[in-house]
Amino acid sequence: IDLEAARSRGITVLNTPTSTSIAVAEHTLALMLSLSRSIPRADASMKSGEWLKKELMGVELFQKTLGVIGMGNIGSEVSRRAAAFGMSVIAHDPIISAEQIRQRGAEPVSLPELYTRSDFISIHVPLTDETQGMISVQAIGGMKRGVRLICDARGGVIDEEALLSALESGQVAGAALDVFTQEPPGKSALVLHPNVIATPHIGAQTVEAQERAAMDIAIN
């Protein structure tokens, strides 16, 4: 948004950064659970008249390590909810201090350490020059083999070609994505990959979140 142009025309531009935090955090956990237990595939198979019980072996969140990249409003809410599942939460944020990360329920670590230790990685950073393509070939190569990625942040943070290659090789066991570099992405190879769960940027799409956003705007 061109703020200068808006100001010159008497248009007020407001941001409501906390109104959707709970909605996005809950959606992140929904993606994580769906990814760990193949919920979309199980539902689709049942609706097709199949019974894929043996083929749908999942993994538990309990005693797994969740790496949270970005411990702002949403990352903090995700961390608290993941702890309730018995996960160990580690986090990296270049802006928030180590003490603040601890206060928000996670162990502060460097980004390389987060990559090597995490069974699941959840991304909660804005799209900036620094974060553009940060989940790159090199970054994915430094992750634990079989890692599962969840992105409820912004399209462009993940190098989608690198992710697709890693899914094909097995370096990444699965990915759950609510955002894409191009939206809508259409029937891309990434969206259609059997180990990808894709949703159409609906992290903030709850009745409650939209009401909170409207209230915050009115109050501001």
mmCIF file of C-alpha atoms in Angstrom:
data_model
loop_
_atom_site.group_PDB
_atom_site.id
_atom_site.type_symbol
_atom_site.label_atom_id
_atom_site.label_comp_id
_atom_site.label_asym_id
_atom_site.label_seq_id
_atom_site.Cartn_x
_atom_site.Cartn_y
_atom_site.Cartn_z
ATOM 1 C CA ILE A 1 0.000 0.000 0.000
ATOM 2 C CA ASP A 2 1.337 3.423 -0.953
ATOM 3 C CA LEU A 3 0.944 5.092 2.436
ATOM 4 C CA GLU A 4 2.097 8.496 1.192
ATOM 5 C CA ALA A 5 -0.520 8.510 -1.564
ATOM 6 C CA ALA A 6 -3.177 7.423 0.923
ATOM 7 C CA ARG A 7 -2.248 10.191 3.382
ATOM 8 C CA SER A 8 -2.300 12.839 0.648
ATOM 9 C CA ARG A 9 -5.910 11.851 -0.092
ATOM 10 C CA GLY A 10 -7.009 11.746 3.532
ATOM 11 C CA ILE A 11 -7.286 7.940 3.543
ATOM 12 C CA THR A 12 -6.527 6.243 6.853
ATOM 13 C CA VAL A 13 -4.651 2.929 6.537
ATOM 14 C CA LEU A 14 -4.749 0.637 9.576
ATOM 15 C CA ASN A 15 -3.173 -2.703 10.448
ATOM 16 C CA THR A 16 -4.763 -5.188 12.854
ATOM 17 C CA PRO A 17 -1.889 -7.633 13.426
ATOM 18 C CA THR A 18 -3.298 -9.495 16.444
ATOM 19 C CA SER A 19 -6.900 -9.983 15.343
ATOM 20 C CA THR A 20 -6.183 -13.138 13.340
ATOM 21 C CA SER A 21 -3.426 -14.674 15.490
ATOM 22 C CA ILE A 22 -5.609 -17.334 17.124
ATOM 23 C CA ALA A 23 -7.285 -18.304 13.846
ATOM 24 C CA VAL A 24 -3.958 -18.751 12.056
ATOM 25 C CA ALA A 25 -2.421 -20.623 15.011
ATOM 26 C CA GLU A 26 -5.352 -23.039 15.139
ATOM 27 C CA HIS A 27 -5.165 -23.529 11.369
ATOM 28 C CA THR A 28 -1.444 -24.273 11.699
ATOM 29 C CA LEU A 29 -2.176 -27.011 14.242
ATOM 30 C CA ALA A 30 -4.939 -28.337 11.988
ATOM 31 C CA LEU A 31 -2.436 -28.560 9.130
ATOM 32 C CA MET A 32 0.131 -30.237 11.377
ATOM 33 C CA LEU A 33 -2.341 -32.869 12.570
ATOM 34 C CA SER A 34 -3.657 -33.435 9.051
ATOM 35 C CA LEU A 35 -0.111 -33.885 7.808
ATOM 36 C CA SER A 36 0.894 -36.298 10.561
ATOM 37 C CA ARG A 37 -2.198 -38.492 10.132
ATOM 38 C CA SER A 38 -3.002 -38.073 6.386
ATOM 39 C CA ILE A 39 -6.498 -36.833 7.243
ATOM 40 C CA PRO A 40 -7.314 -35.397 3.772
ATOM 41 C CA ARG A 41 -6.270 -38.608 2.022
ATOM 42 C CA ALA A 42 -8.208 -40.717 4.525
ATOM 43 C CA ASP A 43 -11.361 -38.654 3.977
ATOM 44 C CA ALA A 44 -11.000 -38.668 0.177
ATOM 45 C CA SER A 45 -10.476 -42.450 0.148
ATOM 46 C CA MET A 46 -13.560 -43.055 2.274
ATOM 47 C CA LYS A 47 -15.660 -40.877 -0.029
ATOM 48 C CA SER A 48 -14.349 -42.988 -2.940
ATOM 49 C CA GLY A 49 -15.518 -46.175 -1.227
ATOM 50 C CA GLU A 50 -12.009 -47.279 -0.224
ATOM 51 C CA TRP A 51 -10.733 -48.562 3.125
ATOM 52 C CA LEU A 52 -7.021 -47.695 3.259
ATOM 53 C CA LYS A 53 -6.442 -48.555 6.908
ATOM 54 C CA LYS A 54 -3.062 -50.276 6.469
ATOM 55 C CA GLU A 55 -1.744 -47.693 4.000
ATOM 56 C CA LEU A 56 -2.414 -44.726 6.292
ATOM 57 C CA MET A 57 0.221 -45.199 8.967
ATOM 58 C CA GLY A 58 0.788 -41.871 10.700
ATOM 59 C CA VAL A 59 3.152 -40.340 13.218
ATOM 60 C CA GLU A 60 2.377 -38.718 16.574
ATOM 61 C CA LEU A 61 3.108 -35.133 17.576
ATOM 62 C CA PHE A 62 3.846 -36.359 21.119
ATOM 63 C CA GLN A 63 7.565 -36.099 22.000
ATOM 64 C CA LYS A 64 8.425 -34.666 18.576
ATOM 65 C CA THR A 65 10.380 -31.437 18.196
ATOM 66 C CA LEU A 66 8.640 -28.485 16.611
ATOM 67 C CA GLY A 67 10.814 -25.720 15.212
ATOM 68 C CA VAL A 68 9.033 -22.371 15.002
ATOM 69 C CA ILE A 69 10.562 -19.761 12.711
ATOM 70 C CA GLY A 70 9.219 -16.407 13.864
ATOM 71 C CA MET A 71 7.985 -16.057 17.457
ATOM 72 C CA GLY A 72 5.664 -13.091 17.056
ATOM 73 C CA ASN A 73 1.939 -13.139 17.827
ATOM 74 C CA ILE A 74 1.158 -16.222 15.747
ATOM 75 C CA GLY A 75 4.339 -18.173 16.429
ATOM 76 C CA SER A 76 3.803 -17.727 20.169
ATOM 77 C CA GLU A 77 0.229 -19.020 19.958
ATOM 78 C CA VAL A 78 1.408 -22.034 17.933
ATOM 79 C CA SER A 79 4.141 -22.732 20.497
ATOM 80 C CA ARG A 80 1.666 -22.812 23.391
ATOM 81 C CA ARG A 81 -0.690 -25.148 21.568
ATOM 82 C CA ALA A 82 2.096 -27.473 20.440
ATOM 83 C CA ALA A 83 3.289 -27.801 24.051
ATOM 84 C CA ALA A 84 -0.191 -29.060 24.962
ATOM 85 C CA PHE A 85 0.407 -31.970 22.559
ATOM 86 C CA GLY A 86 3.604 -32.872 24.408
ATOM 87 C CA MET A 87 5.918 -31.447 21.750
ATOM 88 C CA SER A 88 9.312 -29.919 22.516
ATOM 89 C CA VAL A 89 9.301 -26.443 20.983
ATOM 90 C CA ILE A 90 12.421 -24.686 19.766
ATOM 91 C CA ALA A 91 12.334 -21.333 18.018
ATOM 92 C CA HIS A 92 14.364 -18.803 16.068
ATOM 93 C CA ASP A 93 13.583 -15.131 15.637
ATOM 94 C CA PRO A 94 16.215 -12.555 14.608
ATOM 95 C CA ILE A 95 14.271 -9.694 16.208
ATOM 96 C CA ILE A 96 12.957 -11.128 19.484
ATOM 97 C CA SER A 97 15.459 -11.703 22.301
ATOM 98 C CA ALA A 98 16.306 -15.153 23.645
ATOM 99 C CA GLU A 99 14.649 -14.267 26.964
ATOM 100 C CA GLN A 100 11.444 -13.225 25.211
ATOM 101 C CA ILE A 101 11.425 -16.489 23.257
ATOM 102 C CA ARG A 102 11.728 -18.408 26.539
ATOM 103 C CA GLN A 103 8.878 -16.367 28.019
ATOM 104 C CA ARG A 104 6.758 -17.333 25.013
ATOM 105 C CA GLY A 105 7.290 -21.023 25.670
ATOM 106 C CA ALA A 106 10.147 -22.093 23.436
ATOM 107 C CA GLU A 107 13.867 -22.798 23.585
ATOM 108 C CA PRO A 108 15.811 -20.186 21.570
ATOM 109 C CA VAL A 109 18.172 -21.700 18.994
ATOM 110 C CA SER A 110 20.050 -20.653 15.879
ATOM 111 C CA LEU A 111 18.441 -21.305 12.513
ATOM 112 C CA PRO A 112 20.923 -24.083 11.566
ATOM 113 C CA GLU A 113 20.260 -25.821 14.896
ATOM 114 C CA LEU A 114 16.507 -25.515 14.389
ATOM 115 C CA TYR A 115 16.860 -27.185 11.004
ATOM 116 C CA THR A 116 18.900 -30.120 12.308
ATOM 117 C CA ARG A 117 16.736 -30.806 15.393
ATOM 118 C CA SER A 118 13.164 -30.308 14.177
ATOM 119 C CA ASP A 119 10.756 -33.086 13.206
ATOM 120 C CA PHE A 120 8.201 -30.441 12.207
ATOM 121 C CA ILE A 121 8.951 -26.862 11.153
ATOM 122 C CA SER A 122 6.300 -24.152 11.208
ATOM 123 C CA ILE A 123 7.026 -20.853 9.468
ATOM 124 C CA HIS A 124 5.631 -17.545 10.771
ATOM 125 C CA VAL A 125 7.623 -14.716 9.229
ATOM 126 C CA PRO A 126 6.560 -11.829 6.964
ATOM 127 C CA LEU A 127 7.704 -11.728 3.345
ATOM 128 C CA THR A 128 10.653 -9.331 3.157
ATOM 129 C CA ASP A 129 13.877 -9.071 1.174
ATOM 130 C CA GLU A 130 15.528 -11.118 3.937
ATOM 131 C CA THR A 131 12.898 -13.879 4.069
ATOM 132 C CA GLN A 132 12.251 -14.207 0.319
ATOM 133 C CA GLY A 133 13.151 -17.813 -0.529
ATOM 134 C CA MET A 134 14.691 -18.435 2.906
ATOM 135 C CA ILE A 135 13.552 -22.071 2.806
ATOM 136 C CA SER A 136 15.997 -22.764 0.008
ATOM 137 C CA VAL A 137 17.849 -25.780 -1.353
ATOM 138 C CA GLN A 138 20.627 -25.108 1.160
ATOM 139 C CA ALA A 139 18.229 -24.657 4.077
ATOM 140 C CA ILE A 140 16.285 -27.819 3.277
ATOM 141 C CA GLY A 141 19.549 -29.723 2.881
ATOM 142 C CA GLY A 142 20.428 -28.818 6.456
ATOM 143 C CA MET A 143 17.164 -30.188 7.833
ATOM 144 C CA LYS A 144 16.603 -33.581 9.403
ATOM 145 C CA ARG A 145 15.681 -36.127 6.731
ATOM 146 C CA GLY A 146 11.944 -36.783 6.810
ATOM 147 C CA VAL A 147 11.073 -33.358 8.220
ATOM 148 C CA ARG A 148 7.529 -32.060 7.780
ATOM 149 C CA LEU A 149 6.988 -28.384 6.882
ATOM 150 C CA ILE A 150 3.981 -26.190 7.624
ATOM 151 C CA CYS A 151 3.650 -22.706 6.158
ATOM 152 C CA ASP A 152 0.800 -20.433 7.209
ATOM 153 C CA ALA A 153 2.845 -17.261 6.639
ATOM 154 C CA ARG A 154 3.346 -15.782 3.168
ATOM 155 C CA GLY A 155 3.967 -17.213 -0.270
ATOM 156 C CA GLY A 156 7.540 -16.649 -1.423
ATOM 157 C CA VAL A 157 9.183 -17.536 1.891
ATOM 158 C CA ILE A 158 9.605 -21.095 0.587
ATOM 159 C CA ASP A 159 11.469 -21.783 -2.652
ATOM 160 C CA GLU A 160 8.730 -23.963 -4.138
ATOM 161 C CA GLU A 161 10.986 -25.691 -6.672
ATOM 162 C CA ALA A 162 13.405 -26.612 -3.877
ATOM 163 C CA LEU A 163 10.542 -27.954 -1.785
ATOM 164 C CA LEU A 164 9.159 -30.031 -4.659
ATOM 165 C CA SER A 165 12.583 -31.544 -5.277
ATOM 166 C CA ALA A 166 12.962 -32.348 -1.570
ATOM 167 C CA LEU A 167 9.543 -34.008 -1.491
ATOM 168 C CA GLU A 168 10.534 -36.157 -4.469
ATOM 169 C CA SER A 169 13.802 -37.197 -2.815
ATOM 170 C CA GLY A 170 12.249 -37.878 0.591
ATOM 171 C CA GLN A 171 14.328 -35.243 2.350
ATOM 172 C CA VAL A 172 10.971 -33.652 3.217
ATOM 173 C CA ALA A 173 8.338 -36.224 4.185
ATOM 174 C CA GLY A 174 5.430 -33.869 3.723
ATOM 175 C CA ALA A 175 4.348 -30.252 3.567
ATOM 176 C CA ALA A 176 1.149 -28.434 4.500
ATOM 177 C CA LEU A 177 0.796 -25.077 2.766
ATOM 178 C CA ASP A 178 -1.799 -22.328 3.065
ATOM 179 C CA VAL A 179 0.157 -19.784 1.009
ATOM 180 C CA PHE A 180 1.878 -19.840 -2.368
ATOM 181 C CA THR A 181 4.210 -17.683 -4.437
ATOM 182 C CA GLN A 182 1.428 -17.219 -6.964
ATOM 183 C CA GLU A 183 -2.139 -17.215 -5.690
ATOM 184 C CA PRO A 184 -4.158 -19.012 -6.793
ATOM 185 C CA PRO A 185 -1.444 -21.507 -7.804
ATOM 186 C CA GLY A 186 -3.677 -23.638 -10.015
ATOM 187 C CA LYS A 187 -2.883 -27.313 -10.532
ATOM 188 C CA SER A 188 0.825 -26.898 -9.939
ATOM 189 C CA ALA A 189 3.111 -29.887 -9.404
ATOM 190 C CA LEU A 190 3.517 -28.825 -5.780
ATOM 191 C CA VAL A 191 -0.207 -28.573 -5.077
ATOM 192 C CA LEU A 192 -0.847 -31.938 -6.745
ATOM 193 C CA HIS A 193 1.983 -33.760 -4.954
ATOM 194 C CA PRO A 194 0.597 -36.658 -2.868
ATOM 195 C CA ASN A 195 2.613 -35.597 0.187
ATOM 196 C CA VAL A 196 1.342 -32.016 0.142
ATOM 197 C CA ILE A 197 -1.756 -30.698 1.873
ATOM 198 C CA ALA A 198 -2.864 -27.428 0.298
ATOM 199 C CA THR A 199 -5.460 -24.911 1.469
ATOM 200 C CA PRO A 200 -6.453 -21.639 -0.277
ATOM 201 C CA HIS A 201 -4.965 -19.018 2.108
ATOM 202 C CA ILE A 202 -7.698 -19.526 4.710
ATOM 203 C CA GLY A 203 -5.629 -19.228 7.890
ATOM 204 C CA ALA A 204 -7.443 -16.089 9.004
ATOM 205 C CA GLN A 205 -10.834 -17.114 7.626
ATOM 206 C CA THR A 206 -12.898 -17.523 10.776
ATOM 207 C CA VAL A 207 -15.990 -15.612 11.815
ATOM 208 C CA GLU A 208 -14.330 -14.625 15.072
ATOM 209 C CA ALA A 209 -11.095 -13.370 13.485
ATOM 210 C CA GLN A 210 -12.940 -11.213 10.974
ATOM 211 C CA GLU A 211 -15.121 -9.745 13.735
ATOM 212 C CA ARG A 212 -12.016 -8.933 15.803
ATOM 213 C CA ALA A 213 -10.384 -7.270 12.787
ATOM 214 C CA ALA A 214 -13.468 -5.144 12.189
ATOM 215 C CA MET A 215 -13.613 -4.142 15.856
ATOM 216 C CA ASP A 216 -9.889 -3.267 15.932
ATOM 217 C CA ILE A 217 -10.259 -1.097 12.830
ATOM 218 C CA ALA A 218 -13.301 0.705 14.265
ATOM 219 C CA ILE A 219 -11.595 1.321 17.621
ATOM 220 C CA ASN A 220 -8.377 2.548 15.982
#
